[in-house]
Structure formats: structure tokens, C-alpha cells
XYZ file of C-alpha atoms in Angstrom:
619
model
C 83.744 -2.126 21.749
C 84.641 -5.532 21.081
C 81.737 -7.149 23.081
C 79.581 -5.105 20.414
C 81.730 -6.403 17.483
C 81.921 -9.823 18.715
C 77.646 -9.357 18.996
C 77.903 -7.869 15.444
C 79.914 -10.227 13.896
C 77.572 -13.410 15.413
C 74.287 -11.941 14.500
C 75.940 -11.326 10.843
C 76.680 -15.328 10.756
C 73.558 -16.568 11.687
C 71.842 -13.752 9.333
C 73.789 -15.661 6.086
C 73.628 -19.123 7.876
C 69.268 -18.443 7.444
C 69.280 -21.604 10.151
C 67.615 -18.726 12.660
C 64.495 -16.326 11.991
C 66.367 -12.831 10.937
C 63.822 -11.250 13.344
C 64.919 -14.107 16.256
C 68.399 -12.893 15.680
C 67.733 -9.409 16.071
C 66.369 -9.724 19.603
C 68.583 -12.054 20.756
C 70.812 -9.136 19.387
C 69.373 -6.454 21.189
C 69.169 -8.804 24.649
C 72.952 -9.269 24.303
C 73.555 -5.609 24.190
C 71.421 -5.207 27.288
C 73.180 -7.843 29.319
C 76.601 -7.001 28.641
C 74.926 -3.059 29.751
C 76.290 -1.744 26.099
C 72.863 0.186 25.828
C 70.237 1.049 28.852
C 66.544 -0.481 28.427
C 65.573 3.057 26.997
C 67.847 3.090 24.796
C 67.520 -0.348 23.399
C 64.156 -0.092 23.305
C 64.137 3.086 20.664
C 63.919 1.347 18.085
C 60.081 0.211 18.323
C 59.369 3.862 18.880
C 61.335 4.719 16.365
C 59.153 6.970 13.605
C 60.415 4.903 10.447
C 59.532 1.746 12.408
C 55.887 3.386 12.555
C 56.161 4.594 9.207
C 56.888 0.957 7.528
C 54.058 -0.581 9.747
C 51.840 1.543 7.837
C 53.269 1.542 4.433
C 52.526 -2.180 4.825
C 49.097 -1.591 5.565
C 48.558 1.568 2.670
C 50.261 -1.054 0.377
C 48.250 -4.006 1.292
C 44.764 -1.972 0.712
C 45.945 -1.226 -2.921
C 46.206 -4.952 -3.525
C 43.101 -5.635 -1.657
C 41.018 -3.089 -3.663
C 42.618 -4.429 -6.845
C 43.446 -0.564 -7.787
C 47.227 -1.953 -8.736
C 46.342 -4.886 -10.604
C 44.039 -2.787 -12.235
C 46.670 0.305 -13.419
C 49.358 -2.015 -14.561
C 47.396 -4.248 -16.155
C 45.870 -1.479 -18.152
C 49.715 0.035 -18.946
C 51.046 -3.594 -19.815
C 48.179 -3.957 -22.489
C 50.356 -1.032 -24.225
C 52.982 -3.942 -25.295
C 51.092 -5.795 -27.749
C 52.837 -8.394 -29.326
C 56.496 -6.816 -29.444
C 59.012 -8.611 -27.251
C 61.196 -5.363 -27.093
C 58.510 -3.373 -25.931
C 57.068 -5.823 -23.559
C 60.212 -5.674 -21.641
C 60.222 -2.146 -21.327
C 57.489 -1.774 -20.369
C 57.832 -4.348 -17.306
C 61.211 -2.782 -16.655
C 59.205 1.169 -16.394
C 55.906 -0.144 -14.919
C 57.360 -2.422 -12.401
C 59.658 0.343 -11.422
C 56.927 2.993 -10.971
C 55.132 0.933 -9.024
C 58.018 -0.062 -6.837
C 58.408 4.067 -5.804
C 55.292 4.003 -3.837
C 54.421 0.235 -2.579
C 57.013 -2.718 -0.697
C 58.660 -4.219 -3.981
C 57.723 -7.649 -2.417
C 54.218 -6.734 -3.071
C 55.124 -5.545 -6.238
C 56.395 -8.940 -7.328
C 53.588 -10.262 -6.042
C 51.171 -8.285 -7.664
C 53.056 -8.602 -11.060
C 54.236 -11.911 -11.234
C 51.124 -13.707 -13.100
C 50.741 -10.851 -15.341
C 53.827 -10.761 -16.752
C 53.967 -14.437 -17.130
C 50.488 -14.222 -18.965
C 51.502 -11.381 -20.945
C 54.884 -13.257 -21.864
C 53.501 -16.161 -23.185
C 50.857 -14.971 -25.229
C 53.651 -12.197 -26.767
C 55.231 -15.655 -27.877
C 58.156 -15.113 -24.924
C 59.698 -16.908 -22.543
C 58.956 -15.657 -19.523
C 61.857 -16.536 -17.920
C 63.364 -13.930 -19.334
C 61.504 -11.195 -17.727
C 60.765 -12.809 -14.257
C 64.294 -11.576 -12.905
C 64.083 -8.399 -14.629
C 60.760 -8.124 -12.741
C 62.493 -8.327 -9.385
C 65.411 -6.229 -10.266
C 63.070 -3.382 -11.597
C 60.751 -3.186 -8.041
C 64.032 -2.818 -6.253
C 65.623 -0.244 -8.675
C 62.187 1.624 -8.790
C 62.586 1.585 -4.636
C 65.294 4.043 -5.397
C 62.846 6.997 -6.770
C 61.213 7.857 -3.406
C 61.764 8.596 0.399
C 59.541 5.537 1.153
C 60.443 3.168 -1.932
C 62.705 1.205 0.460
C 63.852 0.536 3.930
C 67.172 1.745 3.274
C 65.558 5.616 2.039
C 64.316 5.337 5.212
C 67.209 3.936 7.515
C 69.801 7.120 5.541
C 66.968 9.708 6.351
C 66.730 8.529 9.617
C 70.651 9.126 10.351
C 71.230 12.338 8.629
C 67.977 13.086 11.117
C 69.647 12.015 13.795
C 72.593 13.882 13.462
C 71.039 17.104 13.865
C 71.623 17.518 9.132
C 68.806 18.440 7.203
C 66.543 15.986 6.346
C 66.177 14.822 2.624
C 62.593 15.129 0.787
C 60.627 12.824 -0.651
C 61.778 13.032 -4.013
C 65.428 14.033 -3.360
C 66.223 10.209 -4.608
C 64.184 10.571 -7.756
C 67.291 11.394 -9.767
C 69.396 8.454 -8.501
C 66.311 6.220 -9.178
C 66.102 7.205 -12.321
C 69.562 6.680 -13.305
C 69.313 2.961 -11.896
C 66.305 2.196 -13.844
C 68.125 3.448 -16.961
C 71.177 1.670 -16.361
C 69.504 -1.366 -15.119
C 67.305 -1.787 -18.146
C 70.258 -0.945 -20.471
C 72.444 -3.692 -18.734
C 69.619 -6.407 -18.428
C 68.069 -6.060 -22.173
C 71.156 -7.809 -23.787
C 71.856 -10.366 -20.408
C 68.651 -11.678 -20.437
C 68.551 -12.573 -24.226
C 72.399 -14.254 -23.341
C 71.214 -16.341 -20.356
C 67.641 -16.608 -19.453
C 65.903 -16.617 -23.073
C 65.612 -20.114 -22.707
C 64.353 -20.070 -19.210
C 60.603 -21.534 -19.007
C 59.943 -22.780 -22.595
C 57.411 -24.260 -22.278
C 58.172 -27.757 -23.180
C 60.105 -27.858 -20.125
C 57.141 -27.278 -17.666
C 59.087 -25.024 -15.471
C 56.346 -21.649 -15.248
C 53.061 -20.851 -14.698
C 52.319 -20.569 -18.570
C 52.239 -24.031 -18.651
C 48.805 -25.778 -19.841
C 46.537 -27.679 -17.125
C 47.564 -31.112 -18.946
C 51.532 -30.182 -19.106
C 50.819 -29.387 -15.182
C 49.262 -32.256 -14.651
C 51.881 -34.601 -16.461
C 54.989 -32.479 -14.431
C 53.426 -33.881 -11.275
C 52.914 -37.342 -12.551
C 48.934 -36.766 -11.699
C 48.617 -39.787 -14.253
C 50.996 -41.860 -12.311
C 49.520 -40.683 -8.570
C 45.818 -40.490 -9.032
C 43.288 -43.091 -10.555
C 39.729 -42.887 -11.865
C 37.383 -45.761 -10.637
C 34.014 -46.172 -12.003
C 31.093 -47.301 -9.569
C 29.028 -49.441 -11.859
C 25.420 -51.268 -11.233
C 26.404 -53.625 -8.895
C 29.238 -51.546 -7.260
C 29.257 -52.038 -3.254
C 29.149 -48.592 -2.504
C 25.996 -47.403 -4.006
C 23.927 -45.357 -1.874
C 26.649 -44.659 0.521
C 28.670 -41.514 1.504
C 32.317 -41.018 1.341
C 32.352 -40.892 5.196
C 30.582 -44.195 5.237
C 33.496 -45.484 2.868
C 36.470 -44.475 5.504
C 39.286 -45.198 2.811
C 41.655 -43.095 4.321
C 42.156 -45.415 7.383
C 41.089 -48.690 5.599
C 43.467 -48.059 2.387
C 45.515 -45.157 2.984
C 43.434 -43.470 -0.104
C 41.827 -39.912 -0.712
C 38.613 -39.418 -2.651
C 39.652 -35.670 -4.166
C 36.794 -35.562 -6.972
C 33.591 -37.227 -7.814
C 32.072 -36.578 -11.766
C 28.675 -37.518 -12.785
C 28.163 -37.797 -16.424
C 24.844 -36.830 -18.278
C 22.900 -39.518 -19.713
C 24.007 -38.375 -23.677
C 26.994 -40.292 -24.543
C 27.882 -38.027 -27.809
C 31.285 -35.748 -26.816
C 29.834 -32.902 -28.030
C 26.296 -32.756 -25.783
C 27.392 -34.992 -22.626
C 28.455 -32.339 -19.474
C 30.067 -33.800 -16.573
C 29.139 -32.838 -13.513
C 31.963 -31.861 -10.793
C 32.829 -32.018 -7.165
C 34.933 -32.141 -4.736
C 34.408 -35.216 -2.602
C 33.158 -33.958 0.961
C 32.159 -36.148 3.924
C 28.441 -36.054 3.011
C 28.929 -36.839 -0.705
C 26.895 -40.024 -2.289
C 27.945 -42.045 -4.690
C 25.607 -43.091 -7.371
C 26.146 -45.555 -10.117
C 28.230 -44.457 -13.373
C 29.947 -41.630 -11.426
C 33.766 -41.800 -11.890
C 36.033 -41.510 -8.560
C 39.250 -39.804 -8.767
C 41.539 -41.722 -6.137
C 45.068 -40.716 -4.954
C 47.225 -42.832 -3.759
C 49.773 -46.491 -3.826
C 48.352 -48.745 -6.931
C 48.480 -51.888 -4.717
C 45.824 -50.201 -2.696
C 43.903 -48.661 -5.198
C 43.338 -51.998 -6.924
C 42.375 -53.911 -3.106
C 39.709 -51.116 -3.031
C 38.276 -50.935 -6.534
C 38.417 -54.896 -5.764
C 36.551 -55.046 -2.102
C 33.647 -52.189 -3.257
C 33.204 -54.029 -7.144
C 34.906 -50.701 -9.147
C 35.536 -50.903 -12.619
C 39.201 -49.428 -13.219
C 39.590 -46.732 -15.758
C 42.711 -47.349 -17.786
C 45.080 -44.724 -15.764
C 45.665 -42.905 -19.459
C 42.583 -41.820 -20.423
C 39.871 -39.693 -19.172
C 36.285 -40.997 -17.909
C 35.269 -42.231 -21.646
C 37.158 -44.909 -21.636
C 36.811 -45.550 -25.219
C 38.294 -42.299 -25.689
C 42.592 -43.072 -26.238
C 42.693 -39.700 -24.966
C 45.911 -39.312 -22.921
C 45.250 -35.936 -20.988
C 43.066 -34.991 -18.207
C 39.883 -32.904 -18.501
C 39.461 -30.026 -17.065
C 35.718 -28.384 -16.424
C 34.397 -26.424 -12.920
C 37.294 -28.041 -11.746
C 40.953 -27.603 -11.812
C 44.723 -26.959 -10.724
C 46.888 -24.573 -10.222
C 50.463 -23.567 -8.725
C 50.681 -21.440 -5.751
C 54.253 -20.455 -4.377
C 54.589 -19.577 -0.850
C 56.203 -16.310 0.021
C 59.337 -16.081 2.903
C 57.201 -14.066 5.108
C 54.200 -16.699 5.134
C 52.592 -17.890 8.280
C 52.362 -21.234 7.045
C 56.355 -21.563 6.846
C 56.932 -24.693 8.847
C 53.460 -26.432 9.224
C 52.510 -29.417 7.938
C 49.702 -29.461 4.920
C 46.917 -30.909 7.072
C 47.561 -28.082 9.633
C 47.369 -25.009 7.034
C 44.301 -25.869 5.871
C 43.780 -25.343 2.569
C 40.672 -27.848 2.247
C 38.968 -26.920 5.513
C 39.416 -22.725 4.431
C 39.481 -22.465 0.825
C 38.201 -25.471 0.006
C 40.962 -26.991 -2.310
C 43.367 -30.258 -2.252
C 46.682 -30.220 -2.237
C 47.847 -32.664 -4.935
C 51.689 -32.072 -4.659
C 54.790 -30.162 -3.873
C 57.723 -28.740 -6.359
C 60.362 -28.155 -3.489
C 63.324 -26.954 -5.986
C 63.528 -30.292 -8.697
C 62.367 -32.101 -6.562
C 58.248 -33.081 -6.500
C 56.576 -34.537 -3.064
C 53.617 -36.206 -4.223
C 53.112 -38.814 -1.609
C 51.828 -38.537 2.293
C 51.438 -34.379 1.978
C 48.991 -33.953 4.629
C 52.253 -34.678 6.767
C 54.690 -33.145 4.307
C 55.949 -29.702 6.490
C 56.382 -26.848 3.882
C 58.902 -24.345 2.928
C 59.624 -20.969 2.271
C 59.878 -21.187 -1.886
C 57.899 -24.311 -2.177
C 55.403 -24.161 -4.858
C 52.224 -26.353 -4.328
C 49.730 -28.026 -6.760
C 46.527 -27.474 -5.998
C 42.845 -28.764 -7.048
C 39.334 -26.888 -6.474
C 37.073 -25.025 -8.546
C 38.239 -22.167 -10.492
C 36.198 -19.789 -8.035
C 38.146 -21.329 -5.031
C 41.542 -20.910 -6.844
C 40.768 -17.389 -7.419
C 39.619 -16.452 -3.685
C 43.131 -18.455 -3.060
C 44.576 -15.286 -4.925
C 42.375 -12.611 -2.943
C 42.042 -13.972 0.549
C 45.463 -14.329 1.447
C 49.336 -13.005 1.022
C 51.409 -15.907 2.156
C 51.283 -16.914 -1.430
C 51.221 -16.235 -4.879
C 48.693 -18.059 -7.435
C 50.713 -19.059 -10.324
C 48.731 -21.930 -12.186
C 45.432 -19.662 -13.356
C 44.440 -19.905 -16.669
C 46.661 -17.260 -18.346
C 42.952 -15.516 -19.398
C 42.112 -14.926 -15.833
C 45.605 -13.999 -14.645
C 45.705 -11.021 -17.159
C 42.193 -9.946 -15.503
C 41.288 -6.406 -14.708
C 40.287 -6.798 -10.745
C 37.799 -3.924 -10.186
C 36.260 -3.141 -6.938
C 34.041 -0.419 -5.755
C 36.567 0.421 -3.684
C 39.606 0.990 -5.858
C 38.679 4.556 -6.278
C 38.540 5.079 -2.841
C 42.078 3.253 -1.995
C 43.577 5.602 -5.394
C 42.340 9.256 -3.511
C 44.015 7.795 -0.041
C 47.398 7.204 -1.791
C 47.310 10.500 -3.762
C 46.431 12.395 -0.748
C 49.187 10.531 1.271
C 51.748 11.461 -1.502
C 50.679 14.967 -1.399
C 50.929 15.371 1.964
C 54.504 14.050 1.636
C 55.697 15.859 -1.190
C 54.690 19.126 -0.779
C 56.437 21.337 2.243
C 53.846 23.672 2.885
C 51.427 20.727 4.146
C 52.454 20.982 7.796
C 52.577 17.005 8.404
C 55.276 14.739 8.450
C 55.762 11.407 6.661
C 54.867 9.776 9.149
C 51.956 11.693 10.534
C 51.089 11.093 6.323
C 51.377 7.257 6.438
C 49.401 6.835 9.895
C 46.046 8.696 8.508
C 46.254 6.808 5.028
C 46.692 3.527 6.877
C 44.092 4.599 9.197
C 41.641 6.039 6.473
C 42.220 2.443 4.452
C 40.385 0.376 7.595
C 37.961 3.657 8.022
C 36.566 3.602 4.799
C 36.206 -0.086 4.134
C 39.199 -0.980 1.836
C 40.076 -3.866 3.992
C 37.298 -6.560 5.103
C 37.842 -6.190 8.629
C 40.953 -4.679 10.730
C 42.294 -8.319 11.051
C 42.628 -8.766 7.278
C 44.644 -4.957 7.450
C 47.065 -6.697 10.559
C 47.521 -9.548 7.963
C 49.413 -7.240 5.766
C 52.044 -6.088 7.969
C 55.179 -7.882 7.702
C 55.891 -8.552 11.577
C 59.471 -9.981 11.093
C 60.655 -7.131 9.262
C 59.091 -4.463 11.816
C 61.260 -6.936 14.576
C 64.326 -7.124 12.718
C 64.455 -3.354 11.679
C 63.324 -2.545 15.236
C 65.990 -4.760 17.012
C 69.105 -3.701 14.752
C 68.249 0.018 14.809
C 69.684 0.225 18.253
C 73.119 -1.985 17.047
C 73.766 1.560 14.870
C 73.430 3.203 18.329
C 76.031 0.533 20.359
C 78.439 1.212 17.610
C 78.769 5.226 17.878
C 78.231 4.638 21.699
C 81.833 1.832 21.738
C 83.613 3.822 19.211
C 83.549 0.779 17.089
C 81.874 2.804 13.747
C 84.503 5.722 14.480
C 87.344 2.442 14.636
C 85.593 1.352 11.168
C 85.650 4.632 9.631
C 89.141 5.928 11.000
C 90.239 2.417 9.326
C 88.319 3.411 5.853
C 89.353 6.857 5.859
C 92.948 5.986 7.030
C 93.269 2.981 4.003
C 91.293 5.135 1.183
C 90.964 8.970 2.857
C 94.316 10.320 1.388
C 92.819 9.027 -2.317
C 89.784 11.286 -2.449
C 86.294 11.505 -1.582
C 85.312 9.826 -4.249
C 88.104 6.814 -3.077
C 86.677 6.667 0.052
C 82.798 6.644 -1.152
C 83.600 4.016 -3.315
C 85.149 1.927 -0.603
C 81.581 2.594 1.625
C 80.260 1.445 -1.338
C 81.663 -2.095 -2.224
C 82.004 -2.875 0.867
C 78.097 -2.054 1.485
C 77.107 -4.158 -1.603
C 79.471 -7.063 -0.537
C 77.604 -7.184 2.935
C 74.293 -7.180 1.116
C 74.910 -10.410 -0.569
C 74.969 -12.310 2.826
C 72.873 -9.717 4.646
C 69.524 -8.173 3.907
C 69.596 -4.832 2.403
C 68.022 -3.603 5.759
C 70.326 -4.424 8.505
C 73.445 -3.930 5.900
C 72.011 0.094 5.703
C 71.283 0.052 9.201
C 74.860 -0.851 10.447
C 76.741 0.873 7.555
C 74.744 4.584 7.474
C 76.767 5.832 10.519
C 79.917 4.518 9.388
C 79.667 6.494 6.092
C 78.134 9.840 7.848
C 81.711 9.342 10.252
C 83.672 9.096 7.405
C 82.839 11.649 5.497
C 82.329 14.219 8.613
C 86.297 13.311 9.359
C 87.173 14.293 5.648
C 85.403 17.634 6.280
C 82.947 16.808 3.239
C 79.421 16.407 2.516
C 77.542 12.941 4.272
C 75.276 12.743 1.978
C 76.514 11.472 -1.478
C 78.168 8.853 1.023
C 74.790 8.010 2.634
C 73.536 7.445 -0.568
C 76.499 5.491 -1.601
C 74.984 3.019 1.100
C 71.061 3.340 -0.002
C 71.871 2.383 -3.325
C 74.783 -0.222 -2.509
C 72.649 -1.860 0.053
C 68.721 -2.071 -2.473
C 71.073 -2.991 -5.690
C 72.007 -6.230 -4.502
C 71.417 -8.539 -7.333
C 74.368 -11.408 -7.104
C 72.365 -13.367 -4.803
C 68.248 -15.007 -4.627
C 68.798 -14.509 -0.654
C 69.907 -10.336 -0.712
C 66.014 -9.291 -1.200
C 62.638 -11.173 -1.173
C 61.715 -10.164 -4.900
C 65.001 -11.996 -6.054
C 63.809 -15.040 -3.912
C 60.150 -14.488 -4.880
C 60.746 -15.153 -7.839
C 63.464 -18.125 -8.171
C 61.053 -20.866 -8.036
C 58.608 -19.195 -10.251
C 61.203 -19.031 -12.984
C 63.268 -22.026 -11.954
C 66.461 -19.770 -11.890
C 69.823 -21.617 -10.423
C 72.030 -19.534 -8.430
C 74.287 -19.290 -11.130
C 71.260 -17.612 -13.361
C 71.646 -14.708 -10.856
C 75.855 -14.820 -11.097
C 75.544 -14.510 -15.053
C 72.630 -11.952 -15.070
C 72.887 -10.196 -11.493
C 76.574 -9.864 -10.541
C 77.380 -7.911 -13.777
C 74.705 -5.250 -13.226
C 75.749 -5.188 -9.612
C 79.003 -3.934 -10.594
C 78.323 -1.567 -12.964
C 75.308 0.013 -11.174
C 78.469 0.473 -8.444
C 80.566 2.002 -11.125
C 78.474 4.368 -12.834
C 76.817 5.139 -9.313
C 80.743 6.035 -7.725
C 80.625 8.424 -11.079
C 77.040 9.895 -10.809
C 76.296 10.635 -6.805
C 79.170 13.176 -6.870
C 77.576 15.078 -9.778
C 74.179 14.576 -8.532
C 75.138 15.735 -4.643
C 78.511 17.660 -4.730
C 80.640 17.024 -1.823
């Protein structure tokens, strides 16, 4: 037993340290328990044949084919339209759409999928959307709550009760409880957010992606980083490619843009023609280059080739004392990377954002701090939010083609866009029938036969590109990490050590009550949460709360979900769920922003829920 706690006690240090992959710590974990002969091979090997395990591979991929399709952009965006103008109703309606959403798809998705709506729909509502980009987080988590498949911890209590030979729960035995944390939730957060976060992402202060292209490109000090350089008659790099030119190694410059202006010089008829600058790009004379990098260089090669400098302030008509930048087939936008993207950890040049999607990374926002020089080298990081250049078609396949990020920066006109594919119908009669055949008891399949022939009938029937791009939306590191702590539940019951912990709960709080004890479970549930995910915390905690209450002679399952609920409504902390993290740099929130706003609705969702799961599931 102590071998297992000592094991338990490490991997819970380097899961709040974050210095290790959570899914690294797992198996190192799971090896431990095998080498100290705490669990056979079989048995620690369960876990990756474990049905939930199966299930949430294939909620990932049922989820990812709505986004794919468009089908969820296109339903909430249709719903959100209902705000209008009014603030109140705007955030009620986040609060109730988010939430529904969250019931059926990952609430990291949800974010995902959400996040430049409600920013768009915030600003042009005349709101800061700081305000609701918390909210927004909170609300896919609390909707997580209303079904069997909502959350990993729905799963993780379903899968003990299972496992101890009790009756399983159905799939909308947690719609009550959900619904009661939505209500309290939005009751708690309507007056917290108008305290503390109504002035979060004015925008004045640059912080969100309702920020105008010129405000964007003055936060990154564009005008102070890249220079326009006019090749003029006599220029010595007429006729010649950007290849030819080499300035990379012979002045440490890029080339991101070429524009060609028409031969009318009146503002209102001359078009400028855009580019990015590729390797086989000519330069001809009167086109304007746009040239990133150190000033001292910049000036040796406008110098060498015969450029004519563009003052730094003004756009291509240099008679104009126009201080912004224009924007045409051209332009920037933010992207923030997700924790579970692949790109985590390489360096700029090697993710490949030019050589794939065919945009420049200008810059990096890593917290308040901005990386603007030497990027192609510059490693990135989970939260960092990127500037990036390309045409608007380019920005939006950014947005389509892959999920390690989220496109912030689009105009706020084509963020608030209805995506509709022929396939959305298709991907909307999957889910239905999957929710059918999980609802409904007379449908002899279960939940996770349901889950393998949606994901299944997703690739079949064309809602994903190819079977790679359905692979893509599987989480991997979660599936590890749930896989490799499902069999530290087992070592405990098997050492006595979740007997010790509940003979110690039950012994301190026991003689006070059920509802004593369940609160106890409870706190002490949430309290893990904050420096644990939500997963592993329900994981090791479920069979300490089905012990308990089995020793008190009463019913496990308010106490189970005493531990569901404790473990999803974690809101102190960015680092207790990825929608809280998600959504930190895209609002700018401090970790105090989530103390004020979070830690108060933490403990009085624990209050009213030590009141309500007694009435709602008598002991």
C-alpha cells in the first residue's frame, strides 16, 4: 500500500508541476505499478481495453466531424443571432447555448468552436468580450454535466458503479444535476462578470480578437518591425526574382509581400495588386517591398539594390500622412495554439505554416510579452497566440484544416459566418441516431457499441476528408492518460489504500451524517482538481466515495456524483480544464481574474450541490 501511495503521491506532483507530459506521467505510472508487481500485465493493461477508453476515442472523432461539416458552427450561430443588441440577453444566451452544446461534444471543442463567435457577437452588441470569454468556458463544462457522455468524469462514475456489480446510470440520469449547475452558474457569473471582467478587452487596450487589422498591427509594432521599399527606374533588382536576391543570408531580411500599384494615381480608382513574395516572384519597377527585419540592415539593402525608402508611417502613397497599414487580398490575423497541439515545442520554421497554408508568421504574444524578432527559430508554446499574414482565403483554410489552433484575428464579418457544407445534414442524422440509440433502452446497443458506428459512419459517409484528417481529431494524450490512471483506481482497492482513505473519511466525518461525509468527498475532490485534471482527480477519487458510502450502509451514488460534479466544476484555476486555459490568452485573464470570478462559483456550486444531490438521489 504505501509503494502505491508513494507512486500516487509522485505522479500527483509532477501532474501540478506541468514540467512532464500528463500522458508521460501516466505510463511511467502504470510501469511503476508493474515493477514493484502491484498489478499483473493484464491487469495493468485494462485500461486501453477499457469500454469508456473506446468510447472517448470515438466521441473525439463524432465530435470532430460536427466541426468539420460546420453543422455546429452553423446551429449556434443561428441561436446566437437571437441576442440582438441586448447585453443581458447576449449572455444568456452564451451561458444556454454553450451549455447545450457542451452535453453532446468535448467542451474543448466547444470553446473552440465558440470562441470567435462570441467575440464577434460581443463587440458588435457594443460589449466587452472579456466579459463573456470565461463565462464561455465555465458554461461547456457545466453543460458537460447534462449527459452520460458530456464529460470524462460521467464516464469514469459510470464506469465504477459498473464495476461494482450496481446498476448502471442512463444517459440522462445527470440531466437534473446539469441543469441545476447551469442555473446556478449563470446566476452566480451574471453579477461577477460585470464586477471584474467588464473591463476585460476594451478595445483600446488591444487585448482580443475584436481588435481592428491597424490596432493589430500597431500591438505588434508591425510599423516598428517591417519596412516598405520602393524599387524605382533605376533600382538594381529589376528583372530579378526574390531567389536571385538571397536577402535572407546576405542581410538577415524577409521579403513577406510584394504590391503592384495600377497606373491611376487617384485613391479612389488605383487597386493594388497583392502577393506574397515566393521564390519565383519578379520584381518590376514601382512595386513596393514589404521587408522585415533590423533597420541597420534594411537601409544597407535598400542602399546596395538603389530602393527608395517609404517613410516607415505611411502606407505605399507616400504623399499620403496616413499612419495605418492597408489592408486588401491580404492580411493578419491571431491564431492561439491549443494544449493538445502537435506543434507544442517546435520551432516556427519546422511547423510550417508558409510551406502548408501558405502564410507568414509575423510575431508571437507569449503572455505580455511579444517575440517579433528571429521566429523561424522562436520554439512555441502551449497558449501562445501568433500573428499571422496571408490572404484572407489562406487565413480561413487556417480555421478549417487544422485543430491545434484557434483563428482569432478574422474580420469579425467572417467570424460570425454561417459554415454550410453538403455534408452537415449528413453529420446532424449520425448524431441524432447516436443519441437515440443511447437514450432509449429498448434499442439493444450499448453506448459504446452507439459511439463506434457513429464514428465509423462519420469516415463512411464522407464527413471527414480522408481517415487521417478523422485520426487528427482524437486527443491521443488524453486516451494515454485516462488509459494509464484507470488501472491506479484498481492498485488502490487491490493495497487497501482507498479502503485506508475512506475508513479515514468515514472515521473523521461518518458519525456527522451522510451528507457530512459527501461533503467531505466533495471538497476534497474539488481541492484536488485545482492541481489535477478533472480526469485523473475522478478516476482516483470514484472508488474512494463508492467505499465510503458502502461502509455507511447508504446509497453510492449521490456520493459518486458528489465527485462528477466536484471534479468538472473546477473553476479557481486556468490549469483545472483546457476551456479555462483555452481561453486565458484569448481574453488576457490573470490568474487572479479566475480567483475573483471562479473561486466564488466554485464554492457555492459545492454548497448548493452538498444541498441538492441528496434530494435529487436519496441516500
Amino acid at each position: 500500500m504505501l509503494v502505491t501511495l508513494i507512486i500516487l503521491v509522485l505522479s500527483a506532483a509532477f501532474f501540478v508541476s506541468g514540467k512532464v507530459r500528463s500522458d508521460l506521467v501516466a505510463l511511467c505510472a502504470l510501469i511503476g505499478l508493474l515493477v514493484f508487481q502491484i498489478l499483473t500485465p493484464e491487469e495493468a493493461l485494462s485500461g486501453f481495453s477499457n469500454s469508456v477508453v473506446i468510447m472517448m476515442v470515438g466521441l473525439f472523432v463524432v465530435g470532430g466531424a460536427i466541426f468539420q461539416t460546420g453543422l455546429a458552427k452553423m446551429i449556434s450561430s443561428r441561436i446566437l443571432k437571437l441576442a440582438g443588441k441586448s447585453e443581458l440577453r447576449l449572455f444568456l444566451l452564451v451561458m444556454l447555448v454553450t451549455s447545450a452544446i457542451g452535453a453532446f461534444v468535448s467542451n474543448t471543442g466547444t470553446v473552440a468552436l465558440m470562441l470567435p463567435i462570441v467575440v464577434s457577437l460581443a463587440v458588435s452588441a457594443g460589449m466587452n468580450p472579456g466579459r463573456l470569454l470565461m463565462p464561455l468556458a465555465f458554461a461547456s463544462s457545466m453543460g458537460g454535466m447534462m449527459t452520460l457522455i458530456g464529460t470524462p468524469p460521467n464516464l469514469v462514475i459510470q464506469n465504477t458503479l459498473t464495476g461494482a456489480g450496481l446498476e448502471a446510470l442512463s444517459f440522462f440520469s445527470f440531466f437534473p444535476v446539469g441543469v441545476v449547475c447551469v442555473t446556478v452558474g449563470t446566476l452566480v457569473l451574471l453579477p461577477l462578470t460585470k464586477w471584474f471582467l467588464s473591463k476585460k478587452g476594451k478595445k483600446d487596450e488591444g487585448t482580443l480578437s475584436g481588435k481592428t487589422l491597424n490596432q493589430l498591427a500597431k500591438e505588434y509594432g508591425l510599423s516598428s518591425n517591417l519596412f516598405r521599399l520602393r524599387a524605382i527606374n533605376d533600382s538594381g533588382l529589376i528583372g530579378k526574382t526574390i531567389i536571385e536576391l538571397d536577402v535572407r543570408r546576405k542581410y538577415g531580411l524577409d521579403i513577406l509581400e510584394v504590391r503592384r500599384g495600377e497606373a491611376s494615381q487617384h485613391r479612389f480608382l488605383k487597386t493594388v495588386t497583392q502577393k506574397l513574395a515566393s521564390p519565383d516572384t519578379t520584381v518590376w519597377a514601382g512595386d513596393v517591398l514589404y521587408v522585415r527585419g533590423e533597420v541597420v540592415e534594411v537601409n544597407r539593402f535598400a542602399g546596395d539594390f538603389r530602393l527608395e525608402m517609404i517613410d516607415g508611417h505611411t502606407t505605399e502613397e507616400a504623399e499620403r500622412a496616413d499612419k495605418g497599414l492597408d489592408f486588401y487580398d491580404i492580411g493578419i490575423a491571431e491564431i492561439v495554439l491549443m494544449p493538445s497541439s502537435k506543434i507544442i515545442n517546435q520551432t516556427v520554421k519546422e511547423a510550417g505554416f508558409r510551406d502548408k497554408f501558405n502564410v507568414n508568421v509575423l510575431g508571437i504574444r507569449r503572455k505580455k510579452e511579444y517575440i517579433l524578432q528571429d521566429l523561424g527559430n522562436e520554439r512555441t508554446h502551449s497558449g501562445d497566440v501568433l500573428l499571422v499574414q496571408g490572404t484572407w482565403q489562406d487565413i480561413a483554410r487556417l480555421s478549417r484544416e487544422d485543430a491545434d489552433w484557434v483563428v482569432l484575428g478574422q474580420p469579425l464579418a467572417e467570424a460570425a459566418k454561417v459554415t454550410l457544407d453538403y455534408k452537415a445534414p449528413v453529420a446532424a442524422a449520425i448524431m441524432v441516431l447516436m443519441v437515440v440509440m443511447m437514450v432509449f433502452d429498448f434499442i439493444p446497443v450499448a453506448p459504446v457499441t452507439a459511439v463506434m458506428i457513429a464514428g465509423l459512419l462519420m469516415v463512411l459517409t464522407g464527413c471527414f476528408r480522408n481517415v487521417e484528417a478523422a485520426y487528427k481529431t482524437i486527443n491521443w494524450e488524453t486516451i494515454v492518460l485516462f488509459a494509464g490512471m484507470l488501472p491506479m483506481s484498481l492498485a488502490l482497492e487491490k493495497t487497501g489504500a482507498s479502503e485506508y482513505i475512506s475508513n479515514s473519511l468515514v472515521n473523521g466525518l461518518g458519525s456527522y451524517g451522510p451528507v457530512v461525509l459527501m461533503a467531505g468527498i466533495y471538497f476534497t475532490t474539488s481541492l484536488m482538481t485545482m492541481f489535477i485534471s478533472n480526469t485523473v482527480t475522478a478516476v482516483l477519487m470514484a472508488p474512494i466515495a463508492l467505499q465510503s458510502a458502502l461502509q455507511i450502509n447508504v446509497s453510492p451514488i449521490p456520493f459518486l456524483f458528489a465527485v462528477t460534479v466536484a471534479a468538472s466544476m473546477c473553476f479557481a484555476s486556468p490549469f483545472s480544464t483546457p476551456p479555462n486555459a483555452l481561453v486565458m490568452p484569448a481574453g488576457q485573464y490573470t490568474f487572479m481574474d479566475y480567483i475573483k470570478v471562479g473561486l466564488p462559483l466554485q464554492v457555492i456550486m459545492g454548497i448548493v450541490m452538498v444541498l441538492a444531490l441528496p434530494l435529487l438521489f436519496p441516500f
